[in-house]
GROMACS .gro file of N, CA and C in nm:
model
  540
    1LEU      N    1  21.476  -4.087  29.668
    1LEU     CA    2  21.555  -4.066  29.700
    1LEU      C    3  21.707  -4.074  29.688
    2ILE      N    4  21.743  -4.223  29.712
    2ILE     CA    5  21.837  -4.293  29.751
    2ILE      C    6  21.889  -4.269  29.548
    3LEU      N    7  21.813  -4.330  29.475
    3LEU     CA    8  21.885  -4.296  29.332
    3LEU      C    9  21.901  -4.196  29.251
    4ARG      N   10  21.833  -4.030  29.298
    4ARG     CA   11  21.819  -3.980  29.284
    4ARG      C   12  22.008  -3.881  29.255
    5PRO      N   13  22.019  -3.867  29.343
    5PRO     CA   14  22.190  -3.858  29.370
    5PRO      C   15  22.304  -3.906  29.256
    6GLN      N   16  22.302  -4.089  29.287
    6GLN     CA   17  22.323  -4.139  29.197
    6GLN      C   18  22.398  -4.115  29.024
    7LEU      N   19  22.234  -4.061  29.012
    7LEU     CA   20  22.172  -3.989  28.832
    7LEU      C   21  22.243  -3.874  28.800
    8ARG      N   22  22.227  -3.813  28.938
    8ARG     CA   23  22.320  -3.713  28.913
    8ARG      C   24  22.430  -3.667  28.898
    9LEU      N   25  22.536  -3.855  29.014
    9LEU     CA   26  22.645  -3.850  28.987
    9LEU      C   27  22.675  -3.908  28.806
   10ALA      N   28  22.575  -3.967  28.762
   10ALA     CA   29  22.623  -4.037  28.650
   10ALA      C   30  22.557  -3.938  28.549
   11ARG      N   31  22.543  -3.809  28.560
   11ARG     CA   32  22.573  -3.736  28.415
   11ARG      C   33  22.638  -3.657  28.506
   12SER      N   34  22.709  -3.601  28.542
   12SER     CA   35  22.846  -3.548  28.580
   12SER      C   36  22.953  -3.608  28.536
   13HIS      N   37  22.973  -3.723  28.496
   13HIS     CA   38  23.080  -3.812  28.530
   13HIS      C   39  23.065  -3.786  28.383
   14ALA      N   40  22.978  -3.849  28.305
   14ALA     CA   41  22.954  -3.875  28.152
   14ALA      C   42  22.986  -3.673  28.082
   15MET      N   43  22.964  -3.608  28.189
   15MET     CA   44  23.043  -3.435  28.096
   15MET      C   45  23.161  -3.427  28.071
   16ILE      N   46  23.282  -3.514  28.152
   16ILE     CA   47  23.361  -3.550  28.213
   16ILE      C   48  23.459  -3.522  28.060
   17PRO      N   49  23.433  -3.624  28.027
   17PRO     CA   50  23.523  -3.650  27.853
   17PRO      C   51  23.521  -3.471  27.794
   18VAL      N   52  23.432  -3.493  27.763
   18VAL     CA   53  23.363  -3.306  27.698
   18VAL      C   54  23.419  -3.202  27.715
   19LEU      N   55  23.478  -3.194  27.917
   19LEU     CA   56  23.513  -3.081  27.949
   19LEU      C   57  23.639  -3.090  27.922
   20LEU      N   58  23.731  -3.236  27.896
   20LEU     CA   59  23.826  -3.227  27.864
   20LEU      C   60  23.899  -3.214  27.781
   21ALA      N   61  23.783  -3.256  27.653
   21ALA     CA   62  23.817  -3.196  27.515
   21ALA      C   63  23.863  -2.997  27.479
   22ILE      N   64  23.978  -3.001  27.496
   22ILE     CA   65  24.030  -2.899  27.490
   22ILE      C   66  24.055  -2.816  27.290
   23GLU      N   67  23.985  -2.730  27.339
   23GLU     CA   68  23.998  -2.700  27.137
   23GLU      C   69  24.098  -2.590  27.136
   24CYS      N   70  24.147  -2.625  27.045
   24CYS     CA   71  24.278  -2.540  26.931
   24CYS      C   72  24.217  -2.396  26.906
   25SER      N   73  24.310  -2.274  26.977
   25SER     CA   74  24.243  -2.138  26.942
   25SER      C   75  24.378  -2.042  26.901
   26LYS      N   76  24.352  -1.966  26.804
   26LYS     CA   77  24.458  -1.912  26.818
   26LYS      C   78  24.454  -1.734  26.902
   27THR      N   79  24.404  -1.761  26.951
   27THR     CA   80  24.385  -1.633  27.072
   27THR      C   81  24.504  -1.728  27.146
   28ALA      N   82  24.495  -1.836  27.200
   28ALA     CA   83  24.612  -1.909  27.299
   28ALA      C   84  24.749  -1.839  27.337
   29SER      N   85  24.796  -1.770  27.219
   29SER     CA   86  24.955  -1.777  27.173
   29SER      C   87  24.980  -1.624  27.233
   30PHE      N   88  24.863  -1.510  27.247
   30PHE     CA   89  24.881  -1.393  27.327
   30PHE      C   90  24.903  -1.446  27.477
   31PHE      N   91  24.855  -1.600  27.552
   31PHE     CA   92  24.888  -1.570  27.627
   31PHE      C   93  25.063  -1.632  27.689
   32GLY      N   94  25.115  -1.722  27.570
   32GLY     CA   95  25.215  -1.782  27.598
   32GLY      C   96  25.273  -1.666  27.505
   33PHE      N   97  25.233  -1.545  27.448
   33PHE     CA   98  25.347  -1.456  27.426
   33PHE      C   99  25.363  -1.340  27.570
   34GLY      N  100  25.306  -1.365  27.611
   34GLY     CA  101  25.289  -1.281  27.775
   34GLY      C  102  25.391  -1.281  27.900
   35GLY      N  103  25.402  -1.469  27.828
   35GLY     CA  104  25.476  -1.515  27.916
   35GLY      C  105  25.651  -1.482  27.951
   36VAL      N  106  25.635  -1.468  27.766
   36VAL     CA  107  25.776  -1.447  27.748
   36VAL      C  108  25.802  -1.296  27.774
   37ALA      N  109  25.756  -1.235  27.719
   37ALA     CA  110  25.714  -1.062  27.796
   37ALA      C  111  25.745  -1.107  27.916
   38SER      N  112  25.704  -1.125  27.991
   38SER     CA  113  25.696  -1.071  28.139
   38SER      C  114  25.832  -1.126  28.186
   39ALA      N  115  25.852  -1.292  28.140
   39ALA     CA  116  25.974  -1.323  28.221
   39ALA      C  117  26.107  -1.206  28.164
   40MET      N  118  26.135  -1.204  28.074
   40MET     CA  119  26.201  -1.060  28.023
   40MET      C  120  26.237  -0.968  28.066
   41ILE      N  121  26.103  -0.885  28.069
   41ILE     CA  122  26.041  -0.740  28.108
   41ILE      C  123  26.107  -0.796  28.285
   42PHE      N  124  26.050  -0.838  28.345
   42PHE     CA  125  26.063  -0.851  28.494
   42PHE      C  126  26.171  -0.885  28.546
   43ALA      N  127  26.246  -0.992  28.455
   43ALA     CA  128  26.389  -1.048  28.498
   43ALA      C  129  26.510  -0.914  28.491
   44ASN      N  130  26.447  -0.842  28.368
   44ASN     CA  131  26.596  -0.721  28.382
   44ASN      C  132  26.577  -0.629  28.448
   45MET      N  133  26.456  -0.621  28.505
   45MET     CA  134  26.341  -0.477  28.593
   45MET      C  135  26.472  -0.546  28.721
   46GLY      N  136  26.440  -0.613  28.761
   46GLY     CA  137  26.556  -0.680  28.860
   46GLY      C  138  26.629  -0.711  28.855
   47ALA      N  139  26.717  -0.770  28.718
   47ALA     CA  140  26.891  -0.747  28.726
   47ALA      C  141  26.919  -0.559  28.698
   48ALA      N  142  26.860  -0.457  28.588
   48ALA     CA  143  26.891  -0.322  28.615
   48ALA      C  144  26.862  -0.246  28.788
   49TYR      N  145  26.737  -0.332  28.795
   49TYR     CA  146  26.773  -0.184  28.937
   49TYR      C  147  26.868  -0.282  29.096
   50GLY      N  148  26.924  -0.433  29.047
   50GLY     CA  149  27.034  -0.468  29.177
   50GLY      C  150  27.177  -0.400  29.130
   51THR      N  151  27.194  -0.408  28.964
   51THR     CA  152  27.267  -0.309  28.895
   51THR      C  153  27.319  -0.210  28.957
   52ALA      N  154  27.204  -0.116  28.947
   52ALA     CA  155  27.243   0.036  28.980
   52ALA      C  156  27.222   0.045  29.169
   53LYS      N  157  27.144  -0.026  29.183
   53LYS     CA  158  27.146   0.031  29.347
   53LYS      C  159  27.252  -0.056  29.385
   54SER      N  160  27.372  -0.133  29.381
   54SER     CA  161  27.481  -0.207  29.377
   54SER      C  162  27.554  -0.134  29.367
   55GLY      N  163  27.591  -0.068  29.195
   55GLY     CA  164  27.706  -0.003  29.157
   55GLY      C  165  27.743   0.074  29.215
   56VAL      N  166  27.589   0.157  29.280
   56VAL     CA  167  27.596   0.331  29.395
   56VAL      C  168  27.665   0.289  29.508
   57GLY      N  169  27.612   0.138  29.569
   57GLY     CA  170  27.735   0.127  29.697
   57GLY      C  171  27.901   0.159  29.622
   58ILE      N  172  27.915   0.048  29.580
   58ILE     CA  173  28.021   0.017  29.485
   58ILE      C  174  28.137   0.133  29.450
   59ALA      N  175  28.031   0.222  29.391
   59ALA     CA  176  28.119   0.352  29.362
   59ALA      C  177  28.122   0.443  29.522
   60SER      N  178  28.047   0.439  29.643
   60SER     CA  179  28.074   0.511  29.728
   60SER      C  180  28.188   0.455  29.791
   61LEU      N  181  28.188   0.332  29.800
   61LEU     CA  182  28.285   0.276  29.845
   61LEU      C  183  28.449   0.298  29.781
   62GLY      N  184  28.414   0.296  29.644
   62GLY     CA  185  28.571   0.355  29.623
   62GLY      C  186  28.570   0.487  29.605
   63THR      N  187  28.529   0.573  29.641
   63THR     CA  188  28.634   0.706  29.674
   63THR      C  189  28.669   0.678  29.767
   64LEU      N  190  28.647   0.659  29.934
   64LEU     CA  191  28.741   0.551  30.022
   64LEU      C  192  28.841   0.503  30.023
   65LYS      N  193  28.779   0.334  29.915
   65LYS     CA  194  28.908   0.237  29.946
   65LYS      C  195  28.875   0.161  29.790
   66PRO      N  196  28.959   0.296  29.703
   66PRO     CA  197  28.992   0.205  29.585
   66PRO      C  198  29.008   0.065  29.515
   67GLU      N  199  29.097   0.011  29.619
   67GLU     CA  200  29.157  -0.144  29.568
   67GLU      C  201  29.054  -0.209  29.681
   68LEU      N  202  28.921  -0.230  29.719
   68LEU     CA  203  28.820  -0.250  29.735
   68LEU      C  204  28.698  -0.301  29.655
   69VAL      N  205  28.699  -0.209  29.480
   69VAL     CA  206  28.629  -0.182  29.407
   69VAL      C  207  28.632  -0.335  29.360
   70MET      N  208  28.681  -0.436  29.285
   70MET     CA  209  28.693  -0.478  29.177
   70MET      C  210  28.685  -0.661  29.293
   71LYS      N  211  28.712  -0.657  29.453
   71LYS     CA  212  28.608  -0.709  29.532
   71LYS      C  213  28.535  -0.726  29.561
   72ASN      N  214  28.451  -0.636  29.554
   72ASN     CA  215  28.293  -0.579  29.601
   72ASN      C  216  28.270  -0.620  29.477
   73ILE      N  217  28.282  -0.613  29.342
   73ILE     CA  218  28.185  -0.655  29.256
   73ILE      C  219  28.099  -0.740  29.229
   74ILE      N  220  28.061  -0.801  29.332
   74ILE     CA  221  27.986  -0.930  29.272
   74ILE      C  222  27.815  -0.930  29.282
   75PRO      N  223  27.772  -0.823  29.374
   75PRO     CA  224  27.661  -0.775  29.350
   75PRO      C  225  27.620  -0.771  29.237
   76VAL      N  226  27.665  -0.685  29.140
   76VAL     CA  227  27.669  -0.621  28.985
   76VAL      C  228  27.626  -0.745  28.917
   77VAL      N  229  27.735  -0.824  28.949
   77VAL     CA  230  27.788  -0.975  28.885
   77VAL      C  231  27.672  -1.063  28.862
   78MET      N  232  27.588  -1.054  28.996
   78MET     CA  233  27.502  -1.129  29.004
   78MET      C  234  27.396  -1.110  29.024
   79ALA      N  235  27.342  -0.985  29.026
   79ALA     CA  236  27.202  -0.867  28.964
   79ALA      C  237  27.222  -0.955  28.796
   80GLY      N  238  27.303  -0.939  28.731
   80GLY     CA  239  27.333  -0.941  28.574
   80GLY      C  240  27.267  -1.109  28.556
   81VAL      N  241  27.322  -1.179  28.648
   81VAL     CA  242  27.263  -1.295  28.613
   81VAL      C  243  27.114  -1.305  28.589
   82LEU      N  244  27.042  -1.268  28.652
   82LEU     CA  245  26.891  -1.209  28.737
   82LEU      C  246  26.860  -1.211  28.514
   83GLY      N  247  26.884  -1.171  28.472
   83GLY     CA  248  26.853  -1.135  28.312
   83GLY      C  249  26.883  -1.231  28.304
   84ILE      N  250  26.979  -1.323  28.334
   84ILE     CA  251  26.984  -1.465  28.116
   84ILE      C  252  26.903  -1.511  28.251
   85TYR      N  253  26.869  -1.561  28.349
   85TYR     CA  254  26.747  -1.633  28.351
   85TYR      C  255  26.616  -1.564  28.315
   86GLY      N  256  26.589  -1.461  28.268
   86GLY     CA  257  26.476  -1.412  28.181
   86GLY      C  258  26.431  -1.487  28.090
   87LEU      N  259  26.589  -1.459  28.030
   87LEU     CA  260  26.643  -1.510  27.844
   87LEU      C  261  26.638  -1.636  27.870
   88ILE      N  262  26.670  -1.718  27.968
   88ILE     CA  263  26.659  -1.864  27.927
   88ILE      C  264  26.492  -1.921  27.909
   89VAL      N  265  26.395  -1.846  28.004
   89VAL     CA  266  26.278  -1.893  27.966
   89VAL      C  267  26.259  -1.847  27.851
   90ALA      N  268  26.275  -1.721  27.905
   90ALA     CA  269  26.150  -1.596  27.734
   90ALA      C  270  26.211  -1.727  27.596
   91VAL      N  271  26.348  -1.820  27.582
   91VAL     CA  272  26.384  -1.875  27.457
   91VAL      C  273  26.286  -1.992  27.451
   92ILE      N  274  26.293  -2.039  27.562
   92ILE     CA  275  26.251  -2.143  27.590
   92ILE      C  276  26.092  -2.154  27.545
   93LEU      N  277  26.004  -2.022  27.645
   93LEU     CA  278  25.856  -2.010  27.589
   93LEU      C  279  25.886  -1.982  27.425
   94THR      N  280  25.912  -1.903  27.382
   94THR     CA  281  25.891  -1.850  27.252
   94THR      C  282  25.923  -1.971  27.155
   95GLN      N  283  25.971  -2.073  27.125
   95GLN     CA  284  26.008  -2.193  27.077
   95GLN      C  285  25.866  -2.311  27.121
   96ASN      N  286  25.748  -2.241  27.221
   96ASN     CA  287  25.702  -2.353  27.285
   96ASN      C  288  25.566  -2.332  27.218
   97VAL      N  289  25.580  -2.122  27.252
   97VAL     CA  290  25.454  -2.114  27.168
   97VAL      C  291  25.436  -2.119  27.001
   98ALA      N  292  25.551  -2.163  26.945
   98ALA     CA  293  25.541  -2.166  26.834
   98ALA      C  294  25.506  -2.321  26.726
   99LYS      N  295  25.424  -2.394  26.830
   99LYS     CA  296  25.374  -2.531  26.838
   99LYS      C  297  25.259  -2.513  26.703
  100SER      N  298  25.185  -2.593  26.629
  100SER     CA  299  25.112  -2.548  26.532
  100SER      C  300  24.992  -2.584  26.622
  101GLU      N  301  24.957  -2.666  26.727
  101GLU     CA  302  24.879  -2.691  26.793
  101GLU      C  303  24.874  -2.664  26.940
  102TYR      N  304  24.825  -2.511  26.968
  102TYR     CA  305  24.888  -2.513  27.091
  102TYR      C  306  24.710  -2.417  27.155
  103SER      N  307  24.696  -2.459  27.306
  103SER     CA  308  24.556  -2.452  27.323
  103SER      C  309  24.565  -2.365  27.444
  104HIS      N  310  24.441  -2.302  27.509
  104HIS     CA  311  24.449  -2.245  27.628
  104HIS      C  312  24.560  -2.227  27.715
  105TYR      N  313  24.546  -2.410  27.745
  105TYR     CA  314  24.598  -2.446  27.882
  105TYR      C  315  24.739  -2.458  27.889
  106ASP      N  316  24.817  -2.433  27.721
  106ASP     CA  317  24.939  -2.409  27.730
  106ASP      C  318  24.999  -2.238  27.681
  107GLY      N  319  24.900  -2.173  27.681
  107GLY     CA  320  24.943  -2.039  27.733
  107GLY      C  321  24.888  -2.016  27.865
  108PHE      N  322  24.760  -1.983  27.954
  108PHE     CA  323  24.831  -1.976  28.042
  108PHE      C  324  24.927  -2.068  28.121
  109ALA      N  325  24.973  -2.209  28.141
  109ALA     CA  326  25.081  -2.210  28.187
  109ALA      C  327  25.230  -2.161  28.090
  110HIS      N  328  25.246  -2.126  27.976
  110HIS     CA  329  25.352  -2.091  27.955
  110HIS      C  330  25.316  -1.904  28.026
  111LEU      N  331  25.223  -1.842  28.032
  111LEU     CA  332  25.161  -1.667  28.098
  111LEU      C  333  25.274  -1.744  28.260
  112THR      N  334  25.200  -1.830  28.293
  112THR     CA  335  25.255  -1.882  28.473
  112THR      C  336  25.381  -1.858  28.472
  113ALA      N  337  25.416  -1.953  28.295
  113ALA     CA  338  25.596  -1.991  28.355
  113ALA      C  339  25.669  -1.858  28.364
  114GLY      N  340  25.628  -1.782  28.297
  114GLY     CA  341  25.702  -1.594  28.201
  114GLY      C  342  25.683  -1.568  28.378
  115LEU      N  343  25.537  -1.576  28.421
  115LEU     CA  344  25.547  -1.445  28.567
  115LEU      C  345  25.638  -1.544  28.703
  116CYS      N  346  25.599  -1.647  28.710
  116CYS     CA  347  25.713  -1.704  28.760
  116CYS      C  348  25.889  -1.605  28.820
  117CYS      N  349  25.909  -1.673  28.692
  117CYS     CA  350  26.107  -1.643  28.681
  117CYS      C  351  26.093  -1.496  28.699
  118GLY      N  352  26.012  -1.430  28.566
  118GLY     CA  353  26.021  -1.238  28.565
  118GLY      C  354  25.995  -1.230  28.750
  119LEU      N  355  25.872  -1.212  28.781
  119LEU     CA  356  25.860  -1.182  28.940
  119LEU      C  357  25.942  -1.206  29.034
  120SER      N  358  26.024  -1.322  29.032
  120SER     CA  359  26.146  -1.323  29.099
  120SER      C  360  26.255  -1.353  29.045
  121GLY      N  361  26.248  -1.316  28.948
  121GLY     CA  362  26.380  -1.254  28.936
  121GLY      C  363  26.380  -1.040  28.955
  122LEU      N  364  26.251  -0.993  29.021
  122LEU     CA  365  26.201  -0.883  29.076
  122LEU      C  366  26.220  -0.857  29.170
  123ALA      N  367  26.258  -0.957  29.260
  123ALA     CA  368  26.204  -0.970  29.410
  123ALA      C  369  26.307  -0.989  29.379
  124ALA      N  370  26.451  -1.115  29.375
  124ALA     CA  371  26.591  -1.129  29.379
  124ALA      C  372  26.669  -1.015  29.363
  125GLY      N  373  26.667  -0.949  29.246
  125GLY     CA  374  26.679  -0.780  29.213
  125GLY      C  375  26.702  -0.723  29.374
  126PHE      N  376  26.558  -0.664  29.393
  126PHE     CA  377  26.566  -0.613  29.495
  126PHE      C  378  26.629  -0.666  29.565
  127ALA      N  379  26.618  -0.724  29.629
  127ALA     CA  380  26.698  -0.805  29.692
  127ALA      C  381  26.861  -0.780  29.718
  128ILE      N  382  26.928  -0.811  29.626
  128ILE     CA  383  27.101  -0.801  29.615
  128ILE      C  384  27.102  -0.644  29.567
  129GLY      N  385  27.051  -0.562  29.568
  129GLY     CA  386  27.036  -0.426  29.456
  129GLY      C  387  27.061  -0.366  29.607
  130ILE      N  388  26.966  -0.388  29.689
  130ILE     CA  389  26.974  -0.300  29.847
  130ILE      C  390  27.058  -0.383  29.952
  131VAL      N  391  27.059  -0.541  29.980
  131VAL     CA  392  27.172  -0.566  30.012
  131VAL      C  393  27.325  -0.551  29.975
  132GLY      N  394  27.273  -0.559  29.879
  132GLY     CA  395  27.455  -0.496  29.781
  132GLY      C  396  27.505  -0.370  29.858
  133ASP      N  397  27.377  -0.242  29.788
  133ASP     CA  398  27.484  -0.147  29.841
  133ASP      C  399  27.527  -0.121  29.953
  134ALA      N  400  27.453  -0.183  30.082
  134ALA     CA  401  27.467  -0.165  30.210
  134ALA      C  402  27.579  -0.246  30.240
  135GLY      N  403  27.598  -0.359  30.150
  135GLY     CA  404  27.706  -0.489  30.229
  135GLY      C  405  27.859  -0.408  30.188
  136VAL      N  406  27.841  -0.333  30.038
  136VAL     CA  407  27.992  -0.314  30.063
  136VAL      C  408  28.041  -0.154  30.039
  137ARG      N  409  27.938  -0.121  30.167
  137ARG     CA  410  27.968  -0.019  30.163
  137ARG      C  411  28.024  -0.046  30.350
  138ALA      N  412  27.903  -0.169  30.393
  138ALA     CA  413  28.017  -0.180  30.542
  138ALA      C  414  28.109  -0.283  30.533
  139VAL      N  415  28.128  -0.337  30.435
  139VAL     CA  416  28.297  -0.423  30.398
  139VAL      C  417  28.331  -0.282  30.427
  140GLY      N  418  28.343  -0.182  30.359
  140GLY     CA  419  28.471  -0.133  30.362
  140GLY      C  420  28.515  -0.016  30.479
  141GLN      N  421  28.385  -0.044  30.530
  141GLN     CA  422  28.451  -0.034  30.690
  141GLN      C  423  28.521  -0.134  30.801
  142GLU      N  424  28.430  -0.235  30.788
  142GLU     CA  425  28.528  -0.328  30.866
  142GLU      C  426  28.502  -0.471  30.735
  143PRO      N  427  28.600  -0.486  30.688
  143PRO     CA  428  28.619  -0.577  30.593
  143PRO      C  429  28.634  -0.779  30.623
  144ASN      N  430  28.564  -0.759  30.740
  144ASN     CA  431  28.548  -0.938  30.765
  144ASN      C  432  28.400  -0.941  30.755
  145LEU      N  433  28.281  -0.868  30.716
  145LEU     CA  434  28.201  -0.862  30.701
  145LEU      C  435  28.127  -0.973  30.538
  146PHE      N  436  28.270  -0.958  30.491
  146PHE     CA  437  28.249  -0.985  30.350
  146PHE      C  438  28.180  -1.126  30.320
  147VAL      N  439  28.228  -1.210  30.406
  147VAL     CA  440  28.192  -1.322  30.391
  147VAL      C  441  28.024  -1.310  30.366
  148GLY      N  442  28.006  -1.256  30.511
  148GLY     CA  443  27.869  -1.261  30.562
  148GLY      C  444  27.762  -1.183  30.416
  149LEU      N  445  27.873  -1.096  30.411
  149LEU     CA  446  27.763  -1.036  30.211
  149LEU      C  447  27.768  -1.167  30.094
  150ILE      N  448  27.831  -1.200  30.130
  150ILE     CA  449  27.853  -1.339  30.005
  150ILE      C  450  27.736  -1.417  30.015
  151LEU      N  451  27.721  -1.451  30.163
  151LEU     CA  452  27.638  -1.581  30.203
  151LEU      C  453  27.457  -1.484  30.186
  152ILE      N  454  27.438  -1.398  30.201
  152ILE     CA  455  27.332  -1.325  30.178
  152ILE      C  456  27.282  -1.240  30.051
  153LEU      N  457  27.366  -1.262  30.004
  153LEU     CA  458  27.410  -1.266  29.774
  153LEU      C  459  27.338  -1.409  29.722
  154ILE      N  460  27.371  -1.503  29.776
  154ILE     CA  461  27.366  -1.611  29.755
  154ILE      C  462  27.212  -1.684  29.769
  155PHE      N  463  27.192  -1.630  29.888
  155PHE     CA  464  27.018  -1.660  29.943
  155PHE      C  465  26.955  -1.577  29.868
  156ALA      N  466  27.000  -1.467  29.820
  156ALA     CA  467  26.897  -1.324  29.747
  156ALA      C  468  26.883  -1.444  29.556
  157GLU      N  469  27.010  -1.416  29.548
  157GLU     CA  470  27.007  -1.514  29.413
  157GLU      C  471  26.879  -1.659  29.399
  158ALA      N  472  26.923  -1.701  29.515
  158ALA     CA  473  26.826  -1.820  29.485
  158ALA      C  474  26.687  -1.804  29.502
  159LEU      N  475  26.669  -1.698  29.526
  159LEU     CA  476  26.553  -1.642  29.458
  159LEU      C  477  26.476  -1.649  29.324
  160GLY      N  478  26.528  -1.620  29.274
  160GLY     CA  479  26.537  -1.585  29.152
  160GLY      C  480  26.564  -1.691  29.080
  161LEU      N  481  26.651  -1.778  29.088
  161LEU     CA  482  26.697  -1.922  29.085
  161LEU      C  483  26.556  -2.062  29.080
  162TYR      N  484  26.492  -2.032  29.198
  162TYR     CA  485  26.427  -2.069  29.246
  162TYR      C  486  26.247  -2.052  29.156
  163GLY      N  487  26.309  -1.906  29.130
  163GLY     CA  488  26.183  -1.896  28.973
  163GLY      C  489  26.192  -1.937  28.847
  164LEU      N  490  26.369  -1.979  28.793
  164LEU     CA  491  26.334  -2.055  28.711
  164LEU      C  492  26.333  -2.181  28.672
  165ILE      N  493  26.357  -2.259  28.764
  165ILE     CA  494  26.295  -2.412  28.835
  165ILE      C  495  26.149  -2.375  28.802
  166VAL      N  496  26.097  -2.326  28.878
  166VAL     CA  497  25.947  -2.401  28.822
  166VAL      C  498  25.907  -2.310  28.705
  167ALA      N  499  25.927  -2.202  28.644
  167ALA     CA  500  25.917  -2.192  28.501
  167ALA      C  501  25.897  -2.272  28.429
  168LEU      N  502  26.065  -2.357  28.420
  168LEU     CA  503  26.123  -2.451  28.342
  168LEU      C  504  26.050  -2.606  28.431
  169ILE      N  505  25.991  -2.608  28.447
  169ILE     CA  506  25.929  -2.690  28.458
  169ILE      C  507  25.756  -2.688  28.428
  170LEU      N  508  25.667  -2.551  28.386
  170LEU     CA  509  25.585  -2.559  28.371
  170LEU      C  510  25.552  -2.506  28.244
  171SER      N  511  25.700  -2.485  28.202
  171SER     CA  512  25.723  -2.449  28.029
  171SER      C  513  25.686  -2.573  27.972
  172GLN      N  514  25.712  -2.745  27.994
  172GLN     CA  515  25.693  -2.820  27.956
  172GLN      C  516  25.580  -2.903  27.962
  173SER      N  517  25.506  -2.809  28.101
  173SER     CA  518  25.347  -2.882  28.094
  173SER      C  519  25.276  -2.824  27.903
  174SER      N  520  25.163  -2.918  27.918
  174SER     CA  521  25.152  -2.926  27.781
  174SER      C  522  24.995  -3.034  27.781
  175GLN      N  523  24.841  -2.972  27.679
  175GLN     CA  524  24.747  -3.046  27.705
  175GLN      C  525  24.734  -3.012  27.562
  176ALA      N  526  24.649  -3.137  27.514
  176ALA     CA  527  24.667  -3.176  27.354
  176ALA      C  528  24.546  -3.066  27.353
  177CYS      N  529  24.589  -3.071  27.208
  177CYS     CA  530  24.401  -2.999  27.162
  177CYS      C  531  24.309  -3.055  27.058
  178THR      N  532  24.264  -3.010  27.015
  178THR     CA  533  24.180  -3.020  26.875
  178THR      C  534  24.087  -2.945  26.860
  179ASN      N  535  24.162  -2.993  26.723
  179ASN     CA  536  24.114  -2.867  26.545
  179ASN      C  537  24.027  -2.895  26.580
  180SER      N  538  23.880  -2.736  26.589
  180SER     CA  539  23.772  -2.778  26.499
  180SER      C  540  23.714  -2.684  26.419
   0.00000   0.00000   0.00000
């Protein structure tokens, strides 16, 4: 009875090198390019929403106090930066997908990187848009709220930055594969 579990353990360890041998696959790049698309699409959706929503608030502010429009354009700029995050990740992932030996591990890692950046950018864009819209209207009524608005926008932008950092780390993840 004592020997049987040890034999099973020995057999399972003997299988580890076989399981770790990852074959190169032509379909793995599908997932890598899915990450490229995810980074661009979702980050730009967040940037577009943040720009549009904040722009509505700025237009409303401009009808009452046009001298405050340029001071309160910051949410639009911060939303635009989210699209740049997606572009950076997409370019890096595209260069990595072009490798001759590309495993499913690489494809899944790059898909995850694109989703991290893109969905973080989307969430940050929602936050920037909603806070920017309400914030610039509030600053029009009470100018002392400007510093608080900027601080909230910085924390909203940080969400996109976190996604960018994780995506860059994941984009460098790689697993060698064997051609067969």
